[in-house]
């Protein structure tokens, strides 16, 4: 059963990063929650995700109160952890899915194993995916499409991005290596990432 | 180089959150060392998210396929539209309650946990940092520490083999997973290195030996309750595991 489902899904990846979901809009809302604590944006996210989360939770939990708790917990974590969302790393749907999956995992473990150890954050760390932005970016960089986007950046920005993400040099090391002020490295990196983000946003 | 990876089905269950903590942790640790599996996990997560949150027949398929595994949900309906479902949730109250606190989740990275076996100091993977360890038991060149995950028949341990030691020849009636955290060992089939994810079922008989010593993370079950071995495990909601 699982395999059937998946073969359908894997058969055409791009088809499922589809127009059925307005990804840029979800992404904007999540960013607005993260950066401005925007309640309206959160309400929009809630209206989009909560019913879907509830339906999925109902398939996993024997009673409605528990399914409701999954919605409550997941959406609370979306509010409280929005700053950990990194649009470079993937779609808002993917991020909310992981939040929901983790809440569900911990709750099932609590119900079935009687353990309140909340291991999901260790198994699927969110904080780390934030702090090791380099790594996740490396994965992205393996993607040819992204490489071509990178090639379109001005030389000076490319140099910084490649040094930072491919050679894993710190911003300080890069400043020394390229003989530039640290501030310049920082602003070039920021500019380059903003451009990449915009490009990738269009593509996803 | 890592040559033993979790099977696709296991990775899929991992992404869905349907594996027990013991095996989920094993896959997470393996993926931290294996870019190939890491990439597969990222891709599958993206796909699962897309399938879960889009509103067409695929969504219904997914729910149906999940529901068929779980009899207890049969008594309440899941075929409502978003609007109907929203009505059953008191949005404004929930949103107000959630957004009342402006506190951000603090994300702390746990300090490295280390363990010493026979004068050898090992840093444990971060994935294991919240897990409770039992007492150490040492027999000859073998040392074992149970990891207390409360998963009934499924037992999770750290197993250290001191240089020149080995595990006496054995078969397992259920399954046995060995994930190499440090060092290497070999058996009749070949050499295994750090990061290798070795899943054996009852048909395998083996006798691992470690020339230079190693530390493994192991998960095994009791055959009595899992007569179909790995297949039973792969039925995510069916058994005692989940
Ligand atoms: Zn692998």
PDB file of N, CA, C and O in Angstrom, chain A residues 1-2 5-6 8-9 13 16-18 20 23 37 39 52 54-55 58-59 61 72 76 79-81 83-84 93-94 97 101 105 109 115 122-124 127 142, chain B residues 8 12 14-16 19 28 39 44 46-47 49-50 53 55-56 58 61-63 69-70 73 76 78 82 85 94 96 98-99 101-102 105 107 127 130 149-150 242:
ATOM      1  N   UNK A   1       0.833  -1.203   0.000  1.00  0.00           N
ATOM      2  CA  UNK A   1       0.000   0.000   0.000  1.00  0.00           C
ATOM      3  C   UNK A   1       0.860   1.241   0.000  1.00  0.00           C
ATOM      4  O   UNK A   1       0.734   2.125  -0.821  1.00  0.00           O
ATOM      5  N   UNK A   2       1.829   1.261   0.899  1.00  0.00           N
ATOM      6  CA  UNK A   2       2.727   2.415   0.989  1.00  0.00           C
ATOM      7  C   UNK A   2       3.481   2.593  -0.320  1.00  0.00           C
ATOM      8  O   UNK A   2       3.644   3.686  -0.819  1.00  0.00           O
ATOM      9  N   UNK A   5       1.459   4.054  -3.146  1.00  0.00           N
ATOM     10  CA  UNK A   5       1.274   5.483  -2.965  1.00  0.00           C
ATOM     11  C   UNK A   5       2.507   6.212  -3.433  1.00  0.00           C
ATOM     12  O   UNK A   5       2.446   7.182  -4.158  1.00  0.00           O
ATOM     13  N   UNK A   6       3.647   5.684  -3.007  1.00  0.00           N
ATOM     14  CA  UNK A   6       4.862   6.404  -3.293  1.00  0.00           C
ATOM     15  C   UNK A   6       5.215   6.370  -4.772  1.00  0.00           C
ATOM     16  O   UNK A   6       5.690   7.347  -5.324  1.00  0.00           O
ATOM     17  N   UNK A   8       3.364   6.424  -7.130  1.00  0.00           N
ATOM     18  CA  UNK A   8       2.569   7.463  -7.764  1.00  0.00           C
ATOM     19  C   UNK A   8       3.234   8.822  -7.557  1.00  0.00           C
ATOM     20  O   UNK A   8       3.335   9.620  -8.446  1.00  0.00           O
ATOM     21  N   UNK A   9       3.693   9.010  -6.357  1.00  0.00           N
ATOM     22  CA  UNK A   9       4.262  10.301  -6.007  1.00  0.00           C
ATOM     23  C   UNK A   9       5.584  10.530  -6.716  1.00  0.00           C
ATOM     24  O   UNK A   9       5.847  11.602  -7.238  1.00  0.00           O
ATOM     25  N   UNK A  13       8.020  14.202 -10.026  1.00  0.00           N
ATOM     26  CA  UNK A  13       8.181  15.080  -8.889  1.00  0.00           C
ATOM     27  C   UNK A  13       7.616  16.474  -9.146  1.00  0.00           C
ATOM     28  O   UNK A  13       6.852  16.997  -8.358  1.00  0.00           O
ATOM     29  N   UNK A  16       4.093  17.432  -8.676  1.00  0.00           N
ATOM     30  CA  UNK A  16       3.533  17.605  -7.342  1.00  0.00           C
ATOM     31  C   UNK A  16       4.019  18.855  -6.628  1.00  0.00           C
ATOM     32  O   UNK A  16       3.474  19.235  -5.623  1.00  0.00           O
ATOM     33  N   UNK A  17       5.059  19.486  -7.142  1.00  0.00           N
ATOM     34  CA  UNK A  17       5.337  20.828  -6.642  1.00  0.00           C
ATOM     35  C   UNK A  17       4.430  21.685  -7.515  1.00  0.00           C
ATOM     36  O   UNK A  17       4.856  22.375  -8.408  1.00  0.00           O
ATOM     37  N   UNK A  18       3.163  21.595  -7.244  1.00  0.00           N
ATOM     38  CA  UNK A  18       2.177  21.935  -8.261  1.00  0.00           C
ATOM     39  C   UNK A  18       1.550  23.300  -8.042  1.00  0.00           C
ATOM     40  O   UNK A  18       1.831  24.004  -7.088  1.00  0.00           O
ATOM     41  N   UNK A  20      -1.436  23.475  -7.388  1.00  0.00           N
ATOM     42  CA  UNK A  20      -2.562  23.235  -6.483  1.00  0.00           C
ATOM     43  C   UNK A  20      -2.335  23.935  -5.155  1.00  0.00           C
ATOM     44  O   UNK A  20      -3.255  24.225  -4.419  1.00  0.00           O
ATOM     45  N   UNK A  23       2.532  28.042  -3.166  1.00  0.00           N
ATOM     46  CA  UNK A  23       3.718  28.005  -2.312  1.00  0.00           C
ATOM     47  C   UNK A  23       4.278  29.382  -1.945  1.00  0.00           C
ATOM     48  O   UNK A  23       4.587  29.621  -0.783  1.00  0.00           O
ATOM     49  N   UNK A  37       5.811  38.725  13.575  1.00  0.00           N
ATOM     50  CA  UNK A  37       4.802  38.134  14.475  1.00  0.00           C
ATOM     51  C   UNK A  37       3.409  38.559  14.007  1.00  0.00           C
ATOM     52  O   UNK A  37       2.574  38.986  14.812  1.00  0.00           O
ATOM     53  N   UNK A  39      -0.182  38.451  13.087  1.00  0.00           N
ATOM     54  CA  UNK A  39      -1.286  37.582  13.490  1.00  0.00           C
ATOM     55  C   UNK A  39      -2.213  37.241  12.325  1.00  0.00           C
ATOM     56  O   UNK A  39      -2.744  36.134  12.250  1.00  0.00           O
ATOM     57  N   UNK A  52      -6.498  20.453   7.301  1.00  0.00           N
ATOM     58  CA  UNK A  52      -5.759  19.336   6.704  1.00  0.00           C
ATOM     59  C   UNK A  52      -5.054  18.526   7.780  1.00  0.00           C
ATOM     60  O   UNK A  52      -5.039  17.294   7.759  1.00  0.00           O
ATOM     61  N   UNK A  54      -5.964  18.310  10.830  1.00  0.00           N
ATOM     62  CA  UNK A  54      -6.998  17.595  11.591  1.00  0.00           C
ATOM     63  C   UNK A  54      -7.400  16.303  10.887  1.00  0.00           C
ATOM     64  O   UNK A  54      -7.511  15.251  11.508  1.00  0.00           O
ATOM     65  N   UNK A  55      -7.583  16.390   9.583  1.00  0.00           N
ATOM     66  CA  UNK A  55      -7.992  15.196   8.845  1.00  0.00           C
ATOM     67  C   UNK A  55      -6.922  14.116   8.901  1.00  0.00           C
ATOM     68  O   UNK A  55      -7.211  12.937   9.052  1.00  0.00           O
ATOM     69  N   UNK A  58      -6.778  12.580  12.363  1.00  0.00           N
ATOM     70  CA  UNK A  58      -7.898  11.670  12.633  1.00  0.00           C
ATOM     71  C   UNK A  58      -7.625  10.255  12.135  1.00  0.00           C
ATOM     72  O   UNK A  58      -8.235   9.312  12.607  1.00  0.00           O
ATOM     73  N   UNK A  59      -6.737  10.140  11.152  1.00  0.00           N
ATOM     74  CA  UNK A  59      -6.410   8.801  10.672  1.00  0.00           C
ATOM     75  C   UNK A  59      -5.413   8.112  11.594  1.00  0.00           C
ATOM     76  O   UNK A  59      -5.149   6.931  11.456  1.00  0.00           O
ATOM     77  N   UNK A  61      -5.123   8.896  15.217  1.00  0.00           N
ATOM     78  CA  UNK A  61      -5.472   8.868  16.636  1.00  0.00           C
ATOM     79  C   UNK A  61      -6.905   8.378  16.824  1.00  0.00           C
ATOM     80  O   UNK A  61      -7.799   8.759  16.072  1.00  0.00           O
ATOM     81  N   UNK A  72      -3.673  21.736  17.587  1.00  0.00           N
ATOM     82  CA  UNK A  72      -3.286  22.766  18.551  1.00  0.00           C
ATOM     83  C   UNK A  72      -1.758  22.825  18.716  1.00  0.00           C
ATOM     84  O   UNK A  72      -1.152  23.890  18.616  1.00  0.00           O
ATOM     85  N   UNK A  76       0.699  25.704  17.297  1.00  0.00           N
ATOM     86  CA  UNK A  76       1.463  26.435  18.316  1.00  0.00           C
ATOM     87  C   UNK A  76       2.952  26.430  17.965  1.00  0.00           C
ATOM     88  O   UNK A  76       3.629  27.462  18.051  1.00  0.00           O
ATOM     89  N   UNK A  79       3.752  28.830  15.208  1.00  0.00           N
ATOM     90  CA  UNK A  79       3.850  30.198  15.744  1.00  0.00           C
ATOM     91  C   UNK A  79       5.172  30.403  16.479  1.00  0.00           C
ATOM     92  O   UNK A  79       5.851  31.402  16.283  1.00  0.00           O
ATOM     93  N   UNK A  80       5.533  29.457  17.300  1.00  0.00           N
ATOM     94  CA  UNK A  80       6.699  29.643  18.158  1.00  0.00           C
ATOM     95  C   UNK A  80       8.030  29.342  17.462  1.00  0.00           C
ATOM     96  O   UNK A  80       9.088  29.765  17.909  1.00  0.00           O
ATOM     97  N   UNK A  81       7.969  28.561  16.383  1.00  0.00           N
ATOM     98  CA  UNK A  81       9.224  28.170  15.739  1.00  0.00           C
ATOM     99  C   UNK A  81       9.382  28.740  14.331  1.00  0.00           C
ATOM    100  O   UNK A  81      10.301  28.358  13.610  1.00  0.00           O
ATOM    101  N   UNK A  83      10.597  31.247  13.227  1.00  0.00           N
ATOM    102  CA  UNK A  83      11.923  31.819  12.933  1.00  0.00           C
ATOM    103  C   UNK A  83      12.931  30.742  12.515  1.00  0.00           C
ATOM    104  O   UNK A  83      13.999  31.054  12.004  1.00  0.00           O
ATOM    105  N   UNK A  84      12.580  29.481  12.739  1.00  0.00           N
ATOM    106  CA  UNK A  84      13.481  28.408  12.318  1.00  0.00           C
ATOM    107  C   UNK A  84      13.221  27.972  10.873  1.00  0.00           C
ATOM    108  O   UNK A  84      13.979  27.211  10.301  1.00  0.00           O
ATOM    109  N   UNK A  93       5.161  24.128   3.091  1.00  0.00           N
ATOM    110  CA  UNK A  93       4.417  22.889   3.332  1.00  0.00           C
ATOM    111  C   UNK A  93       5.329  21.818   3.923  1.00  0.00           C
ATOM    112  O   UNK A  93       4.935  21.086   4.819  1.00  0.00           O
ATOM    113  N   UNK A  94       6.547  21.733   3.398  1.00  0.00           N
ATOM    114  CA  UNK A  94       7.489  20.727   3.896  1.00  0.00           C
ATOM    115  C   UNK A  94       7.811  20.989   5.358  1.00  0.00           C
ATOM    116  O   UNK A  94       7.841  20.074   6.182  1.00  0.00           O
ATOM    117  N   UNK A  97       4.834  20.224   7.513  1.00  0.00           N
ATOM    118  CA  UNK A  97       4.704  18.760   7.563  1.00  0.00           C
ATOM    119  C   UNK A  97       5.638  18.167   8.626  1.00  0.00           C
ATOM    120  O   UNK A  97       5.237  17.320   9.412  1.00  0.00           O
ATOM    121  N   UNK A 101       4.558  16.101  11.792  1.00  0.00           N
ATOM    122  CA  UNK A 101       5.065  14.741  11.936  1.00  0.00           C
ATOM    123  C   UNK A 101       5.711  14.572  13.320  1.00  0.00           C
ATOM    124  O   UNK A 101       5.500  13.569  14.008  1.00  0.00           O
ATOM    125  N   UNK A 105       4.508  12.137  16.251  1.00  0.00           N
ATOM    126  CA  UNK A 105       5.437  11.101  16.731  1.00  0.00           C
ATOM    127  C   UNK A 105       5.531  11.128  18.254  1.00  0.00           C
ATOM    128  O   UNK A 105       5.406  10.102  18.917  1.00  0.00           O
ATOM    129  N   UNK A 109       4.059   8.266  20.860  1.00  0.00           N
ATOM    130  CA  UNK A 109       4.990   7.633  21.780  1.00  0.00           C
ATOM    131  C   UNK A 109       4.498   7.774  23.225  1.00  0.00           C
ATOM    132  O   UNK A 109       4.642   6.877  24.046  1.00  0.00           O
ATOM    133  N   UNK A 115       5.848   7.211  27.259  1.00  0.00           N
ATOM    134  CA  UNK A 115       7.089   7.947  27.469  1.00  0.00           C
ATOM    135  C   UNK A 115       6.891   9.388  27.026  1.00  0.00           C
ATOM    136  O   UNK A 115       6.435   9.652  25.925  1.00  0.00           O
ATOM    137  N   UNK A 122      15.234  15.460  18.586  1.00  0.00           N
ATOM    138  CA  UNK A 122      16.577  14.900  18.419  1.00  0.00           C
ATOM    139  C   UNK A 122      16.685  14.085  17.137  1.00  0.00           C
ATOM    140  O   UNK A 122      17.728  14.041  16.500  1.00  0.00           O
ATOM    141  N   UNK A 123      15.577  13.425  16.803  1.00  0.00           N
ATOM    142  CA  UNK A 123      15.600  12.578  15.601  1.00  0.00           C
ATOM    143  C   UNK A 123      15.527  13.433  14.334  1.00  0.00           C
ATOM    144  O   UNK A 123      16.225  13.196  13.369  1.00  0.00           O
ATOM    145  N   UNK A 124      14.653  14.443  14.381  1.00  0.00           N
ATOM    146  CA  UNK A 124      14.515  15.359  13.235  1.00  0.00           C
ATOM    147  C   UNK A 124      14.798  16.773  13.730  1.00  0.00           C
ATOM    148  O   UNK A 124      13.860  17.558  13.932  1.00  0.00           O
ATOM    149  N   UNK A 127      16.362  22.930  14.917  1.00  0.00           N
ATOM    150  CA  UNK A 127      17.335  23.971  15.212  1.00  0.00           C
ATOM    151  C   UNK A 127      18.580  23.756  14.380  1.00  0.00           C
ATOM    152  O   UNK A 127      19.157  24.685  13.855  1.00  0.00           O
ATOM    153  N   UNK A 142      23.837  20.890  -5.167  1.00  0.00           N
ATOM    154  CA  UNK A 142      24.034  19.747  -6.044  1.00  0.00           C
ATOM    155  C   UNK A 142      23.041  19.788  -7.190  1.00  0.00           C
ATOM    156  O   UNK A 142      23.225  19.174  -8.230  1.00  0.00           O
TER     157      UNK A 142
ATOM    158  N   UNK B   8      14.542   1.363   1.142  1.00  0.00           N
ATOM    159  CA  UNK B   8      13.635   2.449   0.770  1.00  0.00           C
ATOM    160  C   UNK B   8      12.380   2.486   1.645  1.00  0.00           C
ATOM    161  O   UNK B   8      11.953   3.542   2.110  1.00  0.00           O
ATOM    162  N   UNK B  12      11.020   5.555   3.973  1.00  0.00           N
ATOM    163  CA  UNK B  12       9.686   6.125   3.792  1.00  0.00           C
ATOM    164  C   UNK B  12       8.912   6.164   5.111  1.00  0.00           C
ATOM    165  O   UNK B  12       8.298   7.179   5.455  1.00  0.00           O
ATOM    166  N   UNK B  14      10.202   6.185   8.019  1.00  0.00           N
ATOM    167  CA  UNK B  14      10.915   7.169   8.847  1.00  0.00           C
ATOM    168  C   UNK B  14      10.399   8.572   8.578  1.00  0.00           C
ATOM    169  O   UNK B  14      10.064   9.324   9.504  1.00  0.00           O
ATOM    170  N   UNK B  15      10.303   8.906   7.303  1.00  0.00           N
ATOM    171  CA  UNK B  15       9.824  10.241   6.916  1.00  0.00           C
ATOM    172  C   UNK B  15       8.396  10.475   7.410  1.00  0.00           C
ATOM    173  O   UNK B  15       8.045  11.548   7.876  1.00  0.00           O
ATOM    174  N   UNK B  16       7.584   9.417   7.351  1.00  0.00           N
ATOM    175  CA  UNK B  16       6.194   9.529   7.806  1.00  0.00           C
ATOM    176  C   UNK B  16       6.050   9.523   9.322  1.00  0.00           C
ATOM    177  O   UNK B  16       4.952   9.688   9.830  1.00  0.00           O
ATOM    178  N   UNK B  19       7.976   4.834  12.207  1.00  0.00           N
ATOM    179  CA  UNK B  19       8.877   3.840  12.797  1.00  0.00           C
ATOM    180  C   UNK B  19       9.001   4.105  14.290  1.00  0.00           C
ATOM    181  O   UNK B  19       8.870   5.231  14.741  1.00  0.00           O
ATOM    182  N   UNK B  28      18.203   8.340  11.421  1.00  0.00           N
ATOM    183  CA  UNK B  28      18.683   9.725  11.544  1.00  0.00           C
ATOM    184  C   UNK B  28      20.205   9.763  11.676  1.00  0.00           C
ATOM    185  O   UNK B  28      20.874  10.585  11.043  1.00  0.00           O
ATOM    186  N   UNK B  39      19.651  13.009   1.179  1.00  0.00           N
ATOM    187  CA  UNK B  39      18.988  13.604   0.030  1.00  0.00           C
ATOM    188  C   UNK B  39      17.648  12.911  -0.249  1.00  0.00           C
ATOM    189  O   UNK B  39      16.649  13.567  -0.548  1.00  0.00           O
ATOM    190  N   UNK B  44      11.752  12.825  -0.142  1.00  0.00           N
ATOM    191  CA  UNK B  44      10.533  12.147   0.304  1.00  0.00           C
ATOM    192  C   UNK B  44       9.698  13.040   1.218  1.00  0.00           C
ATOM    193  O   UNK B  44       8.474  13.024   1.165  1.00  0.00           O
ATOM    194  N   UNK B  46       9.557  16.276   1.190  1.00  0.00           N
ATOM    195  CA  UNK B  46       8.914  17.274   0.343  1.00  0.00           C
ATOM    196  C   UNK B  46       7.684  16.676  -0.348  1.00  0.00           C
ATOM    197  O   UNK B  46       6.617  17.296  -0.405  1.00  0.00           O
ATOM    198  N   UNK B  47       7.836  15.461  -0.832  1.00  0.00           N
ATOM    199  CA  UNK B  47       6.718  14.817  -1.531  1.00  0.00           C
ATOM    200  C   UNK B  47       5.573  14.488  -0.582  1.00  0.00           C
ATOM    201  O   UNK B  47       4.407  14.691  -0.906  1.00  0.00           O
ATOM    202  N   UNK B  49       4.844  16.009   2.118  1.00  0.00           N
ATOM    203  CA  UNK B  49       4.212  17.273   2.492  1.00  0.00           C
ATOM    204  C   UNK B  49       3.241  17.711   1.410  1.00  0.00           C
ATOM    205  O   UNK B  49       2.108  18.104   1.678  1.00  0.00           O
ATOM    206  N   UNK B  50       3.709  17.618   0.198  1.00  0.00           N
ATOM    207  CA  UNK B  50       2.886  18.036  -0.942  1.00  0.00           C
ATOM    208  C   UNK B  50       1.604  17.205  -1.003  1.00  0.00           C
ATOM    209  O   UNK B  50       0.512  17.728  -1.158  1.00  0.00           O
ATOM    210  N   UNK B  53      -0.835  18.049   1.961  1.00  0.00           N
ATOM    211  CA  UNK B  53      -1.477  19.355   2.070  1.00  0.00           C
ATOM    212  C   UNK B  53      -2.166  19.829   0.798  1.00  0.00           C
ATOM    213  O   UNK B  53      -2.649  20.944   0.730  1.00  0.00           O
ATOM    214  N   UNK B  55      -5.268  19.483  -1.980  1.00  0.00           N
ATOM    215  CA  UNK B  55      -6.660  19.070  -1.782  1.00  0.00           C
ATOM    216  C   UNK B  55      -7.246  18.417  -3.021  1.00  0.00           C
ATOM    217  O   UNK B  55      -8.110  18.965  -3.648  1.00  0.00           O
ATOM    218  N   UNK B  56      -6.731  17.268  -3.385  1.00  0.00           N
ATOM    219  CA  UNK B  56      -7.428  16.571  -4.464  1.00  0.00           C
ATOM    220  C   UNK B  56      -7.522  15.100  -4.110  1.00  0.00           C
ATOM    221  O   UNK B  56      -7.340  14.705  -2.979  1.00  0.00           O
ATOM    222  N   UNK B  58      -5.638  12.715  -4.490  1.00  0.00           N
ATOM    223  CA  UNK B  58      -4.457  12.079  -3.915  1.00  0.00           C
ATOM    224  C   UNK B  58      -4.485  12.138  -2.400  1.00  0.00           C
ATOM    225  O   UNK B  58      -4.105  11.213  -1.708  1.00  0.00           O
ATOM    226  N   UNK B  61      -6.728   9.532  -1.326  1.00  0.00           N
ATOM    227  CA  UNK B  61      -6.018   8.251  -1.425  1.00  0.00           C
ATOM    228  C   UNK B  61      -5.159   8.017  -0.207  1.00  0.00           C
ATOM    229  O   UNK B  61      -5.158   6.960   0.389  1.00  0.00           O
ATOM    230  N   UNK B  62      -4.416   9.047   0.126  1.00  0.00           N
ATOM    231  CA  UNK B  62      -3.480   8.938   1.230  1.00  0.00           C
ATOM    232  C   UNK B  62      -4.234   8.618   2.504  1.00  0.00           C
ATOM    233  O   UNK B  62      -3.890   7.704   3.237  1.00  0.00           O
ATOM    234  N   UNK B  63      -5.291   9.389   2.727  1.00  0.00           N
ATOM    235  CA  UNK B  63      -6.044   9.180   3.955  1.00  0.00           C
ATOM    236  C   UNK B  63      -6.667   7.805   3.987  1.00  0.00           C
ATOM    237  O   UNK B  63      -6.645   7.125   4.992  1.00  0.00           O
ATOM    238  N   UNK B  69      -5.380   1.004   7.597  1.00  0.00           N
ATOM    239  CA  UNK B  69      -4.483   0.348   8.535  1.00  0.00           C
ATOM    240  C   UNK B  69      -4.967   0.486   9.981  1.00  0.00           C
ATOM    241  O   UNK B  69      -4.385  -0.069  10.874  1.00  0.00           O
ATOM    242  N   UNK B  70      -5.960   1.273  10.188  1.00  0.00           N
ATOM    243  CA  UNK B  70      -6.299   1.622  11.555  1.00  0.00           C
ATOM    244  C   UNK B  70      -7.814   1.571  11.759  1.00  0.00           C
ATOM    245  O   UNK B  70      -8.527   2.509  11.480  1.00  0.00           O
ATOM    246  N   UNK B  73     -10.355   4.190  13.552  1.00  0.00           N
ATOM    247  CA  UNK B  73     -10.805   5.478  13.031  1.00  0.00           C
ATOM    248  C   UNK B  73     -12.080   5.332  12.207  1.00  0.00           C
ATOM    249  O   UNK B  73     -12.641   6.307  11.761  1.00  0.00           O
ATOM    250  N   UNK B  76     -15.328   7.561  12.775  1.00  0.00           N
ATOM    251  CA  UNK B  76     -15.638   8.969  12.543  1.00  0.00           C
ATOM    252  C   UNK B  76     -15.142   9.456  11.197  1.00  0.00           C
ATOM    253  O   UNK B  76     -14.110   9.042  10.714  1.00  0.00           O
ATOM    254  N   UNK B  78     -13.952  11.355   7.811  1.00  0.00           N
ATOM    255  CA  UNK B  78     -12.853  12.233   7.469  1.00  0.00           C
ATOM    256  C   UNK B  78     -13.076  12.862   6.105  1.00  0.00           C
ATOM    257  O   UNK B  78     -12.169  13.428   5.538  1.00  0.00           O
ATOM    258  N   UNK B  82     -12.503  21.368   3.651  1.00  0.00           N
ATOM    259  CA  UNK B  82     -11.774  22.254   4.554  1.00  0.00           C
ATOM    260  C   UNK B  82     -12.729  23.167   5.325  1.00  0.00           C
ATOM    261  O   UNK B  82     -12.584  23.377   6.505  1.00  0.00           O
ATOM    262  N   UNK B  85     -14.578  21.337   7.962  1.00  0.00           N
ATOM    263  CA  UNK B  85     -13.676  20.993   9.059  1.00  0.00           C
ATOM    264  C   UNK B  85     -13.359  22.223   9.893  1.00  0.00           C
ATOM    265  O   UNK B  85     -13.301  22.163  11.112  1.00  0.00           O
ATOM    266  N   UNK B  94      -8.685  29.525  18.940  1.00  0.00           N
ATOM    267  CA  UNK B  94      -7.404  28.836  18.873  1.00  0.00           C
ATOM    268  C   UNK B  94      -6.281  29.796  18.493  1.00  0.00           C
ATOM    269  O   UNK B  94      -5.220  29.786  19.090  1.00  0.00           O
ATOM    270  N   UNK B  96      -6.233  33.032  18.865  1.00  0.00           N
ATOM    271  CA  UNK B  96      -5.979  33.951  19.985  1.00  0.00           C
ATOM    272  C   UNK B  96      -5.122  33.294  21.054  1.00  0.00           C
ATOM    273  O   UNK B  96      -4.167  33.882  21.562  1.00  0.00           O
ATOM    274  N   UNK B  98      -3.103  30.810  20.814  1.00  0.00           N
ATOM    275  CA  UNK B  98      -1.729  30.519  20.378  1.00  0.00           C
ATOM    276  C   UNK B  98      -0.884  31.785  20.308  1.00  0.00           C
ATOM    277  O   UNK B  98       0.259  31.824  20.761  1.00  0.00           O
ATOM    278  N   UNK B  99      -1.490  32.862  19.751  1.00  0.00           N
ATOM    279  CA  UNK B  99      -0.688  34.058  19.512  1.00  0.00           C
ATOM    280  C   UNK B  99      -0.589  34.962  20.742  1.00  0.00           C
ATOM    281  O   UNK B  99       0.078  35.994  20.708  1.00  0.00           O
ATOM    282  N   UNK B 101       0.941  34.378  23.459  1.00  0.00           N
ATOM    283  CA  UNK B 101       2.328  34.397  23.914  1.00  0.00           C
ATOM    284  C   UNK B 101       3.240  34.699  22.735  1.00  0.00           C
ATOM    285  O   UNK B 101       3.127  34.080  21.679  1.00  0.00           O
ATOM    286  N   UNK B 102       4.123  35.644  22.940  1.00  0.00           N
ATOM    287  CA  UNK B 102       5.039  36.000  21.866  1.00  0.00           C
ATOM    288  C   UNK B 102       6.388  35.306  22.016  1.00  0.00           C
ATOM    289  O   UNK B 102       7.330  35.584  21.296  1.00  0.00           O
ATOM    290  N   UNK B 105      10.300  29.733  20.554  1.00  0.00           N
ATOM    291  CA  UNK B 105      10.837  28.471  21.060  1.00  0.00           C
ATOM    292  C   UNK B 105      12.354  28.586  21.170  1.00  0.00           C
ATOM    293  O   UNK B 105      13.015  29.043  20.248  1.00  0.00           O
ATOM    294  N   UNK B 107      15.839  27.091  21.103  1.00  0.00           N
ATOM    295  CA  UNK B 107      16.418  25.877  20.560  1.00  0.00           C
ATOM    296  C   UNK B 107      17.810  25.717  21.130  1.00  0.00           C
ATOM    297  O   UNK B 107      18.718  26.477  20.820  1.00  0.00           O
ATOM    298  N   UNK B 127      21.634  12.613  18.213  1.00  0.00           N
ATOM    299  CA  UNK B 127      20.305  12.001  18.177  1.00  0.00           C
ATOM    300  C   UNK B 127      19.992  11.251  19.470  1.00  0.00           C
ATOM    301  O   UNK B 127      18.845  11.143  19.874  1.00  0.00           O
ATOM    302  N   UNK B 130      18.993  12.703  24.372  1.00  0.00           N
ATOM    303  CA  UNK B 130      17.943  12.720  25.408  1.00  0.00           C
ATOM    304  C   UNK B 130      17.572  11.329  25.901  1.00  0.00           C
ATOM    305  O   UNK B 130      16.684  11.183  26.734  1.00  0.00           O
ATOM    306  N   UNK B 149      14.177   2.805  25.929  1.00  0.00           N
ATOM    307  CA  UNK B 149      13.169   3.452  25.086  1.00  0.00           C
ATOM    308  C   UNK B 149      11.753   2.942  25.325  1.00  0.00           C
ATOM    309  O   UNK B 149      10.807   3.447  24.721  1.00  0.00           O
ATOM    310  N   UNK B 150      11.611   1.941  26.189  1.00  0.00           N
ATOM    311  CA  UNK B 150      10.259   1.402  26.475  1.00  0.00           C
ATOM    312  C   UNK B 150       9.521   0.951  25.231  1.00  0.00           C
ATOM    313  O   UNK B 150       8.381   1.334  25.028  1.00  0.00           O
ATOM    314  N   UNK B 242       4.049  -0.081  16.943  1.00  0.00           N
ATOM    315  CA  UNK B 242       3.304   1.171  16.761  1.00  0.00           C
ATOM    316  C   UNK B 242       1.840   0.939  16.908  1.00  0.00           C
ATOM    317  O   UNK B 242       1.301   0.000  16.431  1.00  0.00           O
TER     318      UNK B 242
END
